[in-house]
PDB file of C-alpha atoms in Angstrom:
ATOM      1  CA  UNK F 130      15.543  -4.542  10.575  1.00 41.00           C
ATOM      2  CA  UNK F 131      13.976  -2.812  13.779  1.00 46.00           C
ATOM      3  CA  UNK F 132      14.640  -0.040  15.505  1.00 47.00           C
ATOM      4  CA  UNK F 133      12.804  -0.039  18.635  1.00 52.00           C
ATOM      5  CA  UNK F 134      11.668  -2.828  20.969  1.00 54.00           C
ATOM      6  CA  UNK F 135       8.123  -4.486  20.200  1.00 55.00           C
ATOM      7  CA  UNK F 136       5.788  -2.356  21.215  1.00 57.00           C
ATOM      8  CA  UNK F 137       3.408  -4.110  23.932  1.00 56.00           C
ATOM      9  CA  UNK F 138      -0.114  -5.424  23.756  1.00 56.00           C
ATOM     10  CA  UNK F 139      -2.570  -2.664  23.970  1.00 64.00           C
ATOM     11  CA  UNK F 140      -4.525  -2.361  26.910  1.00 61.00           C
ATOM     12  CA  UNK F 141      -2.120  -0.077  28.918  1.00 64.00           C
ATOM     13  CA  UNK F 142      -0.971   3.269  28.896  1.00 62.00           C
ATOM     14  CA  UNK F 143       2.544   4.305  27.113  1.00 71.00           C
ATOM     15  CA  UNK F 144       4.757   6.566  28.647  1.00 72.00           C
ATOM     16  CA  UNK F 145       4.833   7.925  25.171  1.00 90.00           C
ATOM     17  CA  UNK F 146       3.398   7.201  21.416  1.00 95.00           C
ATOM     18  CA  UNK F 147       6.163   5.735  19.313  1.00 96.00           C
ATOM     19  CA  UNK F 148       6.634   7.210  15.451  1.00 97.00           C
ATOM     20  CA  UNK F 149       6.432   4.255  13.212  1.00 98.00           C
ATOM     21  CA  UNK F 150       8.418   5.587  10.407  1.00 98.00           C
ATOM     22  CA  UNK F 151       8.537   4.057   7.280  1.00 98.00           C
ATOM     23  CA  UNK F 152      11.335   6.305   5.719  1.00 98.00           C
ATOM     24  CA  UNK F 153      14.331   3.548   7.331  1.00 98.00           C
ATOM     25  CA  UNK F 154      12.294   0.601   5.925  1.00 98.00           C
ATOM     26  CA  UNK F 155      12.140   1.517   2.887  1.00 98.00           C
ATOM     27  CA  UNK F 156      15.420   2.404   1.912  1.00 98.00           C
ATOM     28  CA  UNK F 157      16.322  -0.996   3.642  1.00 98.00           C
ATOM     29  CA  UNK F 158      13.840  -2.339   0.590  1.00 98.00           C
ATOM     30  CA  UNK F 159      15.498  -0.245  -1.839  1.00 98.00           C
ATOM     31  CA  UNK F 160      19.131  -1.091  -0.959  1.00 98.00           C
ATOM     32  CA  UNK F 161      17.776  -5.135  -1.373  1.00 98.00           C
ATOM     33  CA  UNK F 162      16.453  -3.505  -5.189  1.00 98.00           C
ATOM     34  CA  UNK F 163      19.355  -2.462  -5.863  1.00 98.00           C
ATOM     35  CA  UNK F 164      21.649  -5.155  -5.224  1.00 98.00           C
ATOM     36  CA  UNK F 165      18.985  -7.514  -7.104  1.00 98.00           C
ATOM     37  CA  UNK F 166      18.693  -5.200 -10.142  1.00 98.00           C
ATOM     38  CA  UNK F 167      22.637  -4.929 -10.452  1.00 98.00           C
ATOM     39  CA  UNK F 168      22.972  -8.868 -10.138  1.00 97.00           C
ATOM     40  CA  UNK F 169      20.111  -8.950 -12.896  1.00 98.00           C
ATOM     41  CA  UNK F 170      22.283  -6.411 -14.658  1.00 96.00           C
ATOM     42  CA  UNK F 171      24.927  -8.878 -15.297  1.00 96.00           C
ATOM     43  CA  UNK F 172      22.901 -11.542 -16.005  1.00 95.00           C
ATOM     44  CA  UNK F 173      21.554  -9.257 -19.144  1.00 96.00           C
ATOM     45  CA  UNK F 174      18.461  -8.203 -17.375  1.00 97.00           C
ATOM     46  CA  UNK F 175      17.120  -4.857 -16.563  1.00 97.00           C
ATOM     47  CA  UNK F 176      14.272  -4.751 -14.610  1.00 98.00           C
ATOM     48  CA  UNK F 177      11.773  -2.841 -16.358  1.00 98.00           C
ATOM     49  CA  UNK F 178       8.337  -1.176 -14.325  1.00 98.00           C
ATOM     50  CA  UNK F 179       5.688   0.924 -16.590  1.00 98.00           C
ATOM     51  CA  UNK F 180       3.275   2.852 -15.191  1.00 98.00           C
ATOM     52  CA  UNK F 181       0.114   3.515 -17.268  1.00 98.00           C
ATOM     53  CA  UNK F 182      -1.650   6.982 -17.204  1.00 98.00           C
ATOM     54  CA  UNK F 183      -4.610   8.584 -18.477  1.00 97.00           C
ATOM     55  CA  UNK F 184      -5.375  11.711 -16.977  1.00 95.00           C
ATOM     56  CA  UNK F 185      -3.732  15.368 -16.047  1.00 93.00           C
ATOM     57  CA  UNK F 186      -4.471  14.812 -12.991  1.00 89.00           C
ATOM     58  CA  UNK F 187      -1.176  16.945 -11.297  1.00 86.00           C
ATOM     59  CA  UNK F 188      -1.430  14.940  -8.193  1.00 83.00           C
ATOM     60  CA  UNK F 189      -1.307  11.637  -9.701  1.00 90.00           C
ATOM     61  CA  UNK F 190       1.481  13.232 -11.841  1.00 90.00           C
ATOM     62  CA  UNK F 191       3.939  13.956  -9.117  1.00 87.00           C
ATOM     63  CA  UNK F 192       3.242  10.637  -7.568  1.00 90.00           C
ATOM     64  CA  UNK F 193       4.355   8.767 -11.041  1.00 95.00           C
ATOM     65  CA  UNK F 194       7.239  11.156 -11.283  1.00 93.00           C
ATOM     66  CA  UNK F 195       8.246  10.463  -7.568  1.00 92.00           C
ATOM     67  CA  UNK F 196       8.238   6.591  -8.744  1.00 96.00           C
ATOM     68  CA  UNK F 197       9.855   7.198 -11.948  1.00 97.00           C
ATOM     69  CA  UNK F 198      12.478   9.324  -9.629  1.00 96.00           C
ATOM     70  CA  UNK F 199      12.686   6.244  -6.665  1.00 96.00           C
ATOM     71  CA  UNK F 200      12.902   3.664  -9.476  1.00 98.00           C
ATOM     72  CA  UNK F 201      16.013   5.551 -11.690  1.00 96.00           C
ATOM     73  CA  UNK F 202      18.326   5.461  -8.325  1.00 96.00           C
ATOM     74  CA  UNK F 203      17.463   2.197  -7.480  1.00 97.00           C
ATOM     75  CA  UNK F 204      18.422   0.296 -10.937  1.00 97.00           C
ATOM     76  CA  UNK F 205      14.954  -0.434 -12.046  1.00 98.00           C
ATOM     77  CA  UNK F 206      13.982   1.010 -15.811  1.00 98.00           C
ATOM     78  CA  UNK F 207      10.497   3.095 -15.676  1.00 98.00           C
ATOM     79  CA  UNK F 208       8.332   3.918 -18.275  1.00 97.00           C
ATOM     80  CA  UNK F 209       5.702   6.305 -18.094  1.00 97.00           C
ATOM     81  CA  UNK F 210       2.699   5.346 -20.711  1.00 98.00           C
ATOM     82  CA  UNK F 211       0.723   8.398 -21.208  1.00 97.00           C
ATOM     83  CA  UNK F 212      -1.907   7.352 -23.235  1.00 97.00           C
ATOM     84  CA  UNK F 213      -3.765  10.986 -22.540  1.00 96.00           C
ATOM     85  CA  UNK F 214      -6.616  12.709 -20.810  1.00 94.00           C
ATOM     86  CA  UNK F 215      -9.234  11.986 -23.277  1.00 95.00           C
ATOM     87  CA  UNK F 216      -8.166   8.443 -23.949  1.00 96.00           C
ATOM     88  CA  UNK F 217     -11.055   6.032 -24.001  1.00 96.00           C
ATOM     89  CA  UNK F 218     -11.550   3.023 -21.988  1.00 97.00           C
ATOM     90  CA  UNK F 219     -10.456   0.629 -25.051  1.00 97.00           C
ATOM     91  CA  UNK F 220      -7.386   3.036 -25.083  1.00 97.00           C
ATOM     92  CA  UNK F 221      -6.322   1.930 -21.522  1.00 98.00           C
ATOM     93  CA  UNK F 222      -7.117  -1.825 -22.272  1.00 98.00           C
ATOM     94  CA  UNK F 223      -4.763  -1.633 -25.110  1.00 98.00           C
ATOM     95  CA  UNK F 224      -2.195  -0.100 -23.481  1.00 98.00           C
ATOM     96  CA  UNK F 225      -2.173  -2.523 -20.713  1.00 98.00           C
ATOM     97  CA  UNK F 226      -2.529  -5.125 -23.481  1.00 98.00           C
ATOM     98  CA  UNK F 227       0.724  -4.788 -25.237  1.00 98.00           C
ATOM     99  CA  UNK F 228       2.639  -4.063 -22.137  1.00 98.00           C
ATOM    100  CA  UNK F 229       1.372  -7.764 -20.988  1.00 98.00           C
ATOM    101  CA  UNK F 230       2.702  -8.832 -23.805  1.00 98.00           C
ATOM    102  CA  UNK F 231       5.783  -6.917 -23.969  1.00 98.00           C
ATOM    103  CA  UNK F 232       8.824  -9.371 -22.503  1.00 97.00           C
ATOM    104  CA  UNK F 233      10.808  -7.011 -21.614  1.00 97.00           C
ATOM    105  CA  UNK F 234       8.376  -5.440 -19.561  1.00 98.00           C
ATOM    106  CA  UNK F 235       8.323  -7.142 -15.895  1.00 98.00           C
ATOM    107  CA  UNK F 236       6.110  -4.782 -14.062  1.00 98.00           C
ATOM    108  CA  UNK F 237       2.595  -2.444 -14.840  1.00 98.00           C
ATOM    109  CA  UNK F 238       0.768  -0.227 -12.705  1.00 98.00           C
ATOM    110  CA  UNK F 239      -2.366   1.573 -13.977  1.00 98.00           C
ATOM    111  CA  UNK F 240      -2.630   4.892 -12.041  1.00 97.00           C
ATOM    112  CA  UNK F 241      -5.588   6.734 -11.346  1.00 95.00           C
ATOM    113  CA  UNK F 242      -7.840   8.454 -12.085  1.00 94.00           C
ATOM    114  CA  UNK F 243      -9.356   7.209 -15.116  1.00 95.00           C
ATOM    115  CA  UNK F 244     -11.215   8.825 -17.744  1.00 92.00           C
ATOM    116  CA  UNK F 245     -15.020   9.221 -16.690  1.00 91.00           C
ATOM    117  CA  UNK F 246     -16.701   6.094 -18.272  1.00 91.00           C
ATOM    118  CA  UNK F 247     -13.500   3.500 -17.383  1.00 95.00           C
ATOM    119  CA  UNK F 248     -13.763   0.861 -14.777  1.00 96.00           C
ATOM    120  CA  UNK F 249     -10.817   0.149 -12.725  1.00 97.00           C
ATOM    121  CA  UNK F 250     -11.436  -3.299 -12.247  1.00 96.00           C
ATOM    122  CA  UNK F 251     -12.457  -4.442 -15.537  1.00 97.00           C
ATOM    123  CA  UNK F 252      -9.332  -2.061 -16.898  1.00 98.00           C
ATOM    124  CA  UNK F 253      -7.096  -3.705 -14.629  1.00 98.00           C
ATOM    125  CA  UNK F 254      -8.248  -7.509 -15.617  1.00 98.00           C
ATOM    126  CA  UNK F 255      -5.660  -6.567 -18.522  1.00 98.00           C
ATOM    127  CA  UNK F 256      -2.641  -6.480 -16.468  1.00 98.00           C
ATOM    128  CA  UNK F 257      -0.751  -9.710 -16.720  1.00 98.00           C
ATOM    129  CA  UNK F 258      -0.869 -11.766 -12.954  1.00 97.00           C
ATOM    130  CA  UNK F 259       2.755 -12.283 -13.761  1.00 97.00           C
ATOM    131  CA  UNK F 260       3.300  -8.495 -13.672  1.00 98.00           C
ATOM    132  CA  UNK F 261       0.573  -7.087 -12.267  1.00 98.00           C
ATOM    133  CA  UNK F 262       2.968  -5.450  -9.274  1.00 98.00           C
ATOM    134  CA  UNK F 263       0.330  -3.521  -7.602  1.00 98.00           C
ATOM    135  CA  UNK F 264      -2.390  -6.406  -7.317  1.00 98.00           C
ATOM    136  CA  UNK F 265      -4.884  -5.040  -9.246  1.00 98.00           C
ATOM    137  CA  UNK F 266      -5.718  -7.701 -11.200  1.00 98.00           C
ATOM    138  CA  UNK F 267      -9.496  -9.084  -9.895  1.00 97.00           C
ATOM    139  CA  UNK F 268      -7.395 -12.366 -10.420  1.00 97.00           C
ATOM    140  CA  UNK F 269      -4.317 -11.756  -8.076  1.00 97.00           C
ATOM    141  CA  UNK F 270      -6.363 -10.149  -5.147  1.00 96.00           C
ATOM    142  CA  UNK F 271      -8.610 -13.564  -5.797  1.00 96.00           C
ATOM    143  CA  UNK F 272      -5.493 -15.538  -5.269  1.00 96.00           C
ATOM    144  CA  UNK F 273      -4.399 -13.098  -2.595  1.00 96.00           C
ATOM    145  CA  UNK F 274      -8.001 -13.825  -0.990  1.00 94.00           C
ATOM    146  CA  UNK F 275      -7.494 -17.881  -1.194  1.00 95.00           C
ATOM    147  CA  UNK F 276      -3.687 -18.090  -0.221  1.00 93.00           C
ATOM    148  CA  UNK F 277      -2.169 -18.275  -3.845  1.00 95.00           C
ATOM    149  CA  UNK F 278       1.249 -16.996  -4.772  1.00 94.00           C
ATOM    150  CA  UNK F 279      -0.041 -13.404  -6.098  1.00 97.00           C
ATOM    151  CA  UNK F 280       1.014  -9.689  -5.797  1.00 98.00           C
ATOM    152  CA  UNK F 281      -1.043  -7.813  -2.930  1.00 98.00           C
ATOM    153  CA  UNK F 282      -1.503  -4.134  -3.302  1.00 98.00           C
ATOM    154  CA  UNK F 283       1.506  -2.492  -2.152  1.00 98.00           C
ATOM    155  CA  UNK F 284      -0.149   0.023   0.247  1.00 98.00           C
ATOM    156  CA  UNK F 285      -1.544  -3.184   1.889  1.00 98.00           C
ATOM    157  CA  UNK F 286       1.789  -5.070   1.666  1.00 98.00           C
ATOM    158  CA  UNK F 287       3.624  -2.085   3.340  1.00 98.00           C
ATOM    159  CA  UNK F 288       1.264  -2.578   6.139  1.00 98.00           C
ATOM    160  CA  UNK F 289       2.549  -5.571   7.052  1.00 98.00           C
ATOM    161  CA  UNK F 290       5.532  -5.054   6.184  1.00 98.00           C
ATOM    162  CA  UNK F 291       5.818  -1.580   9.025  1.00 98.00           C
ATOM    163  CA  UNK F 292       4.084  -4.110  11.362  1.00 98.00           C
ATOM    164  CA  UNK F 293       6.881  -6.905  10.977  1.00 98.00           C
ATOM    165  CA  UNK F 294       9.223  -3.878  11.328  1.00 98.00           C
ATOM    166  CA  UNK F 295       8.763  -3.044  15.011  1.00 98.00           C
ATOM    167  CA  UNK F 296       7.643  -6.477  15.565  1.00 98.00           C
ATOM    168  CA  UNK F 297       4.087  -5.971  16.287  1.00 98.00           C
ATOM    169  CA  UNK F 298       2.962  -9.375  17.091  1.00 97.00           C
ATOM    170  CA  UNK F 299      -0.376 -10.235  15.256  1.00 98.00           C
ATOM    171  CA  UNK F 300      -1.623 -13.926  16.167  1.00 98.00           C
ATOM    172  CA  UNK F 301      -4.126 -14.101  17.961  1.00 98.00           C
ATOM    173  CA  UNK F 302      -5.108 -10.088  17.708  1.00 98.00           C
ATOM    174  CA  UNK F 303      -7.454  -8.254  17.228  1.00 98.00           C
ATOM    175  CA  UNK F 304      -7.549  -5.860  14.248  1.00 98.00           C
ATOM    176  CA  UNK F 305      -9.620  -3.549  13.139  1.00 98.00           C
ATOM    177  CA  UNK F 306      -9.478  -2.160   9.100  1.00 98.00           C
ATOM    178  CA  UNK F 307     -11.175   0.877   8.492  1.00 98.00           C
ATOM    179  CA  UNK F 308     -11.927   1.240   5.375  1.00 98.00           C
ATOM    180  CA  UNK F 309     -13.047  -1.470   2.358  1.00 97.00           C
ATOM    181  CA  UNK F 310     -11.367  -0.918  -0.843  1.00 96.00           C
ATOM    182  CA  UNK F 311      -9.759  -3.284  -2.648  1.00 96.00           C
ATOM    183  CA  UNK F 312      -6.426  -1.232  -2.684  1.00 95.00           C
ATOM    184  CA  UNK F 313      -6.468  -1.170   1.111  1.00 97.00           C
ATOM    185  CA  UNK F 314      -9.100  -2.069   2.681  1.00 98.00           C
ATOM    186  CA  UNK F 315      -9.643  -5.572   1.761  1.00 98.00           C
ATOM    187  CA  UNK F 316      -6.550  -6.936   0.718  1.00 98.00           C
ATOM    188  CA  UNK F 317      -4.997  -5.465   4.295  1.00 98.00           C
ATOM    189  CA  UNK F 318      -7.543  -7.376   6.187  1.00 98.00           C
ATOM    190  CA  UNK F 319      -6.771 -11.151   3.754  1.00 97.00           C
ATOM    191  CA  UNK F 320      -3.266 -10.340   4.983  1.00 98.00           C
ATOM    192  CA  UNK F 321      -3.584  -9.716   8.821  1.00 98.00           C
ATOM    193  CA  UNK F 322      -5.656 -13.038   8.689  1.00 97.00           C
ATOM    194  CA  UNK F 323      -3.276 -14.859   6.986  1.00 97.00           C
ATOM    195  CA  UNK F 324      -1.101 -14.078  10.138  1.00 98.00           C
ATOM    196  CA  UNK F 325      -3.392 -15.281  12.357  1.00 98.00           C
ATOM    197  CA  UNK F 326      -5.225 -12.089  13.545  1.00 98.00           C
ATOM    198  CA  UNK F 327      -8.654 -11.479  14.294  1.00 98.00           C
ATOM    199  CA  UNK F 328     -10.350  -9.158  11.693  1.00 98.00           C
ATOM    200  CA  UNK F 329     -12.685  -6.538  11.486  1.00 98.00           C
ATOM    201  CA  UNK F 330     -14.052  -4.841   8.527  1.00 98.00           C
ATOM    202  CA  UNK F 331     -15.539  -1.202   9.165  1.00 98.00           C
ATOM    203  CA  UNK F 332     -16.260   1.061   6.558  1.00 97.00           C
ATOM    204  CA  UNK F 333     -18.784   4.338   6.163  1.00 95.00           C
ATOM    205  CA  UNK F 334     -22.326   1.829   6.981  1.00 97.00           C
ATOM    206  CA  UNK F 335     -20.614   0.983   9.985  1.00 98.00           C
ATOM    207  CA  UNK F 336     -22.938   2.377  13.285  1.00 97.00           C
ATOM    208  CA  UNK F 337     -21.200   3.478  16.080  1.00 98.00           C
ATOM    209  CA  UNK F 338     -17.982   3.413  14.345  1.00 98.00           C
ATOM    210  CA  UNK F 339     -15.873   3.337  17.658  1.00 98.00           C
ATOM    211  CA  UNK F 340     -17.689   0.699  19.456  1.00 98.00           C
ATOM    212  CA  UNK F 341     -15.619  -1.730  16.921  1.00 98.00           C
ATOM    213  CA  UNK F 342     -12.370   0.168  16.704  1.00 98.00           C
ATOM    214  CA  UNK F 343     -11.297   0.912  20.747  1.00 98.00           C
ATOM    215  CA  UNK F 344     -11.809  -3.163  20.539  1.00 98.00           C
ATOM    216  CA  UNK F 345      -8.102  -3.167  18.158  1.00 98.00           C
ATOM    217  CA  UNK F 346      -5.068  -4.148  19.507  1.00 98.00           C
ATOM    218  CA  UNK F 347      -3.633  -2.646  16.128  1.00 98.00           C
ATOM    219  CA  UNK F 348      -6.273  -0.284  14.066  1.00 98.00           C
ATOM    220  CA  UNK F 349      -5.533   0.355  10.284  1.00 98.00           C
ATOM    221  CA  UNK F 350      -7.201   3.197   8.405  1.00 98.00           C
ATOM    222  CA  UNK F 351      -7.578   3.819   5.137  1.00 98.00           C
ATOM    223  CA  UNK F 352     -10.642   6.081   4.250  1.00 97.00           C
ATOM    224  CA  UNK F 353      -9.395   9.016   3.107  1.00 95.00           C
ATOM    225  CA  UNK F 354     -11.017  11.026   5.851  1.00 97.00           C
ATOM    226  CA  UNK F 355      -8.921  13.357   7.754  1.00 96.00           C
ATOM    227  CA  UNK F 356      -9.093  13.122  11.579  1.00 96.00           C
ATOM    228  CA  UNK F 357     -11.448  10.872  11.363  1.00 97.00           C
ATOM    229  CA  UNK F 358     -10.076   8.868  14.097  1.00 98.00           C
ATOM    230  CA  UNK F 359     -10.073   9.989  17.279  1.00 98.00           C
ATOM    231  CA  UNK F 360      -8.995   9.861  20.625  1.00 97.00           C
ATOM    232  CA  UNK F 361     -12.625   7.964  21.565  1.00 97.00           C
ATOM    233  CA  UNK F 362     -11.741   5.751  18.982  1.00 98.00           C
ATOM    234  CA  UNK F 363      -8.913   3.451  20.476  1.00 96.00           C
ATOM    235  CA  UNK F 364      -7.827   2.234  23.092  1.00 96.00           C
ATOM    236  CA  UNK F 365      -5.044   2.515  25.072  1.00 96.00           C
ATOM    237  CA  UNK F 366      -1.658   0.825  23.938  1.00 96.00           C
ATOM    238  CA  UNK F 367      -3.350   0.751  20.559  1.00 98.00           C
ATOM    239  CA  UNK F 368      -1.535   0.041  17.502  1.00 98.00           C
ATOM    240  CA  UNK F 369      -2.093   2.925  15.080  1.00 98.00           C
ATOM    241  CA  UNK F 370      -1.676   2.497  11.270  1.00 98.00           C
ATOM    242  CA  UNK F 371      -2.637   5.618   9.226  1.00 98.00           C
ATOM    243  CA  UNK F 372      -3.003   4.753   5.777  1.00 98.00           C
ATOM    244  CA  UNK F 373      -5.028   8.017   4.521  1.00 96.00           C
ATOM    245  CA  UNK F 374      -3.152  10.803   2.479  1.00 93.00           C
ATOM    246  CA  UNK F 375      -5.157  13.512   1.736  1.00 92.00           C
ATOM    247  CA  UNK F 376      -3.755  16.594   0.110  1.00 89.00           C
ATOM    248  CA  UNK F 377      -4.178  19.871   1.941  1.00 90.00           C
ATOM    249  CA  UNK F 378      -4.814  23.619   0.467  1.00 89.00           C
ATOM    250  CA  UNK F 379      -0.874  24.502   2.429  1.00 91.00           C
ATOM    251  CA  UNK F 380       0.280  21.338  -0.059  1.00 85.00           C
ATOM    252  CA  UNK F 381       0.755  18.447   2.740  1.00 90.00           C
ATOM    253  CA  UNK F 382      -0.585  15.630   3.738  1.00 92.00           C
ATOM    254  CA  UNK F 383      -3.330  14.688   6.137  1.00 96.00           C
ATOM    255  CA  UNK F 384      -3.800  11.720   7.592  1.00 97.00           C
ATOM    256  CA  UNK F 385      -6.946   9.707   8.488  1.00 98.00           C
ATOM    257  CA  UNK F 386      -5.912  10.320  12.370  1.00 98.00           C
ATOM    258  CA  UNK F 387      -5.777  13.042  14.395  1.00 97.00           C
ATOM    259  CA  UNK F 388      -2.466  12.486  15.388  1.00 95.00           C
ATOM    260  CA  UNK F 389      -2.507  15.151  18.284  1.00 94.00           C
ATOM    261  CA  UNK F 390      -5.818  13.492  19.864  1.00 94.00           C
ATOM    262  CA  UNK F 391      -4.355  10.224  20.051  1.00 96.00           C
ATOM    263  CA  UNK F 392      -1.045  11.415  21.178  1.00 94.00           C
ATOM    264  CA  UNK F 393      -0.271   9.518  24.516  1.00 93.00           C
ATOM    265  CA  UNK F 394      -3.046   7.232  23.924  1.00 96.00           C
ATOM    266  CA  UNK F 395      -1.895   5.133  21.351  1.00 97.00           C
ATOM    267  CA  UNK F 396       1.460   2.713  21.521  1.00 97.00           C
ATOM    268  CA  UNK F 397       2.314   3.710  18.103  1.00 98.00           C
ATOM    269  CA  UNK F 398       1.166   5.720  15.582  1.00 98.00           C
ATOM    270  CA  UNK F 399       2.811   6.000  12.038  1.00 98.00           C
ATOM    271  CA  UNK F 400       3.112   9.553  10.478  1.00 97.00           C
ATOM    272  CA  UNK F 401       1.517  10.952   7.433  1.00 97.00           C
ATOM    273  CA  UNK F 402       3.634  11.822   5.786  1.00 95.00           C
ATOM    274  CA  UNK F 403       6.659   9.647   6.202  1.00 97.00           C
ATOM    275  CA  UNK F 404       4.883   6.491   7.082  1.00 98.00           C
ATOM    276  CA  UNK F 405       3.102   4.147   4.786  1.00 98.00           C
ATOM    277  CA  UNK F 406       3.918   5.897   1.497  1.00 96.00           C
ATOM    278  CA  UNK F 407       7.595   5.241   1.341  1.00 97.00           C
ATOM    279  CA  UNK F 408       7.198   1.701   2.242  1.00 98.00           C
ATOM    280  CA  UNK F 409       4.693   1.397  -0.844  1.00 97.00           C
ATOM    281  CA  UNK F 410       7.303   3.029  -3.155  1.00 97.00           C
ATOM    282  CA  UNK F 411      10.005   0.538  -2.462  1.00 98.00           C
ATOM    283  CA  UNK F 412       7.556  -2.268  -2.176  1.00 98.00           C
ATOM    284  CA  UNK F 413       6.160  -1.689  -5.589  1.00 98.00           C
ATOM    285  CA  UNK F 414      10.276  -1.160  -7.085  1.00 98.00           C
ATOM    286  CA  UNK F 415      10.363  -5.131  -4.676  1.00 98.00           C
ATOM    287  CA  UNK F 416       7.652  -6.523  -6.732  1.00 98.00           C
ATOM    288  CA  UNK F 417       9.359  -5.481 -10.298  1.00 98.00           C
ATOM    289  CA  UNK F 418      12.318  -6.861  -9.399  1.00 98.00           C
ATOM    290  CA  UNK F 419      10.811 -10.328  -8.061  1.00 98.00           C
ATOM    291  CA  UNK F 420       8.838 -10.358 -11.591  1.00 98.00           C
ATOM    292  CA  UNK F 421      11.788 -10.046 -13.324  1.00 98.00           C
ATOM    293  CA  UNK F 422      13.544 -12.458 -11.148  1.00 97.00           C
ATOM    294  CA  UNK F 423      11.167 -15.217 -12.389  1.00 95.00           C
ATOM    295  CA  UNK F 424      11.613 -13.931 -15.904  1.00 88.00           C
ATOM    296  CA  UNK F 425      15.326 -13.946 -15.359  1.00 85.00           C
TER     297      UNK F 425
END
């Protein structure tokens, strides 16, 4: 479903930056949930996501309650496992234990933060492959890294998925990821290369930080930095992903990108907020329902 005309390779300068919104896209996904959870519906199914939490953290609150409030309207059942604040680490494990275990269950997400002492990745280990919708699992982003059949982390899947979009073409490429985390980071840059791109890892070590990225014919950043990228930090017809979401004192958003610099420069440039987010919503409502497909 796209609703402009491929943008083209970078190297020249647009008359204007396109807004790659990711609001249109993802209700497209969400429709496609919908129709598959009311088929499952009849065939005695209900997909079923839960979403494990251990801190009161009201950030991370509103973001479960946002996908508790995205999943409700879209057919899929969500669950919100509050095992507490002061839960331990053996607590969490648990938790994501019995859920893996729990046949009616077809998706988990373990939300951070964690209590101080818990390690993501050794929490996450727990999470059944099966239903581990967010690719957290060490396992799925090893299967993600080889090729396998396996979940990728949704932000990264929405990357792709608002590059397919507005038909960005990506063989032969050259990308650069900003940013090395195995939510974004990493599993963005397995999947760019799986298309055929040419990748580049940068992240905070990295000298001269825009020597690497005006090289991108499509940049992705996730760092959590705001306005960290630049106008001397693409070039021009650039392909502008902003992954970053940092919350502001007015109560916003702020990107990784200083949108205004780059304004002009860049061929497209998606906004924060509005951009990546609500693709990673309905991708993460996709992945439930393709769980309990198999289930089904």
């Amino acid at each position: 479903m796209t609703t402009t005309e491929p943008p083209p390779p970078a190297g020249s300068a647009p008359e204007t930056t396109l807004r790659l919104g990711g609001v249109e896209l993802a209700r497209g996904i969400r429709a496609q949930v919908s129709s598959a959870a009311a088929e499952l519906s009849l065939a005695g199914v209900t997909p079923r996501l839960a979403v494990v939490v251990a801190t009161d953290d009201e950030s991370s609150a509103w973001y479960v309650r946002s996908i508790a409030k995205t999943a409700a309207k879209s057919g899929v059942s969500c669950d919100i496992v509050d095992v507490g604040a002061d839960a331990t680490a053996q607590d969490v494990r648990t938790a994501l234990e019995e859920l893996s275990n729990d046949t009616s269950v077809h998706g988990i997400i373990l939300q951070t933060p964690l209590p101080a002492g818990a390690d993501f990745e050794d929490l996450a280990a727990s999470i059944d492959p099966a239903k581990d919708v967010d690719g957290a699992n060490p396992l799925s982003l090893g299967r993600l890294g080889a090729g396998l059949p396996a979940f990728a982390p949704a932000t990264a899947a929405a990357v792709l998925a608002l590059l397919d979009h507005y038909e960005v073409p990506l063989a032969g490429r050259t990308c650069v990821v900003v940013g090395r985390s195995n939510v974004v980071g990493k599993p963005a840059a397995q999947l760019l290369l799986r298309r055929d791109a040419t990748v580049t890892i940068c992240h905070r070590y990295t000298e001269d930080l825009a020597r690497y990225t005006r090289t991108a014919d499509v940049l992705v950043v996730a760092v959590g930095r705001p306005g960290l990228i630049t106008a001397q930090h693409i070039t021009e017809g650039a392909i502008v992903i902003d992954v970053g979401t940092t919350p502001t004192a007015e109560g916003g958003l702020a990107g990784d990108v200083d949108e205004t610099g780059v304004s002009g420069l860049a061929r497209g440039l998606t906004p924060v907020p509005g951009g990546v987010g609500p693709v990673t919503t309905a991708l993460l409502l996709h992945h439930t329902i393709r769980s309990a497909q198999r289930h089904a």
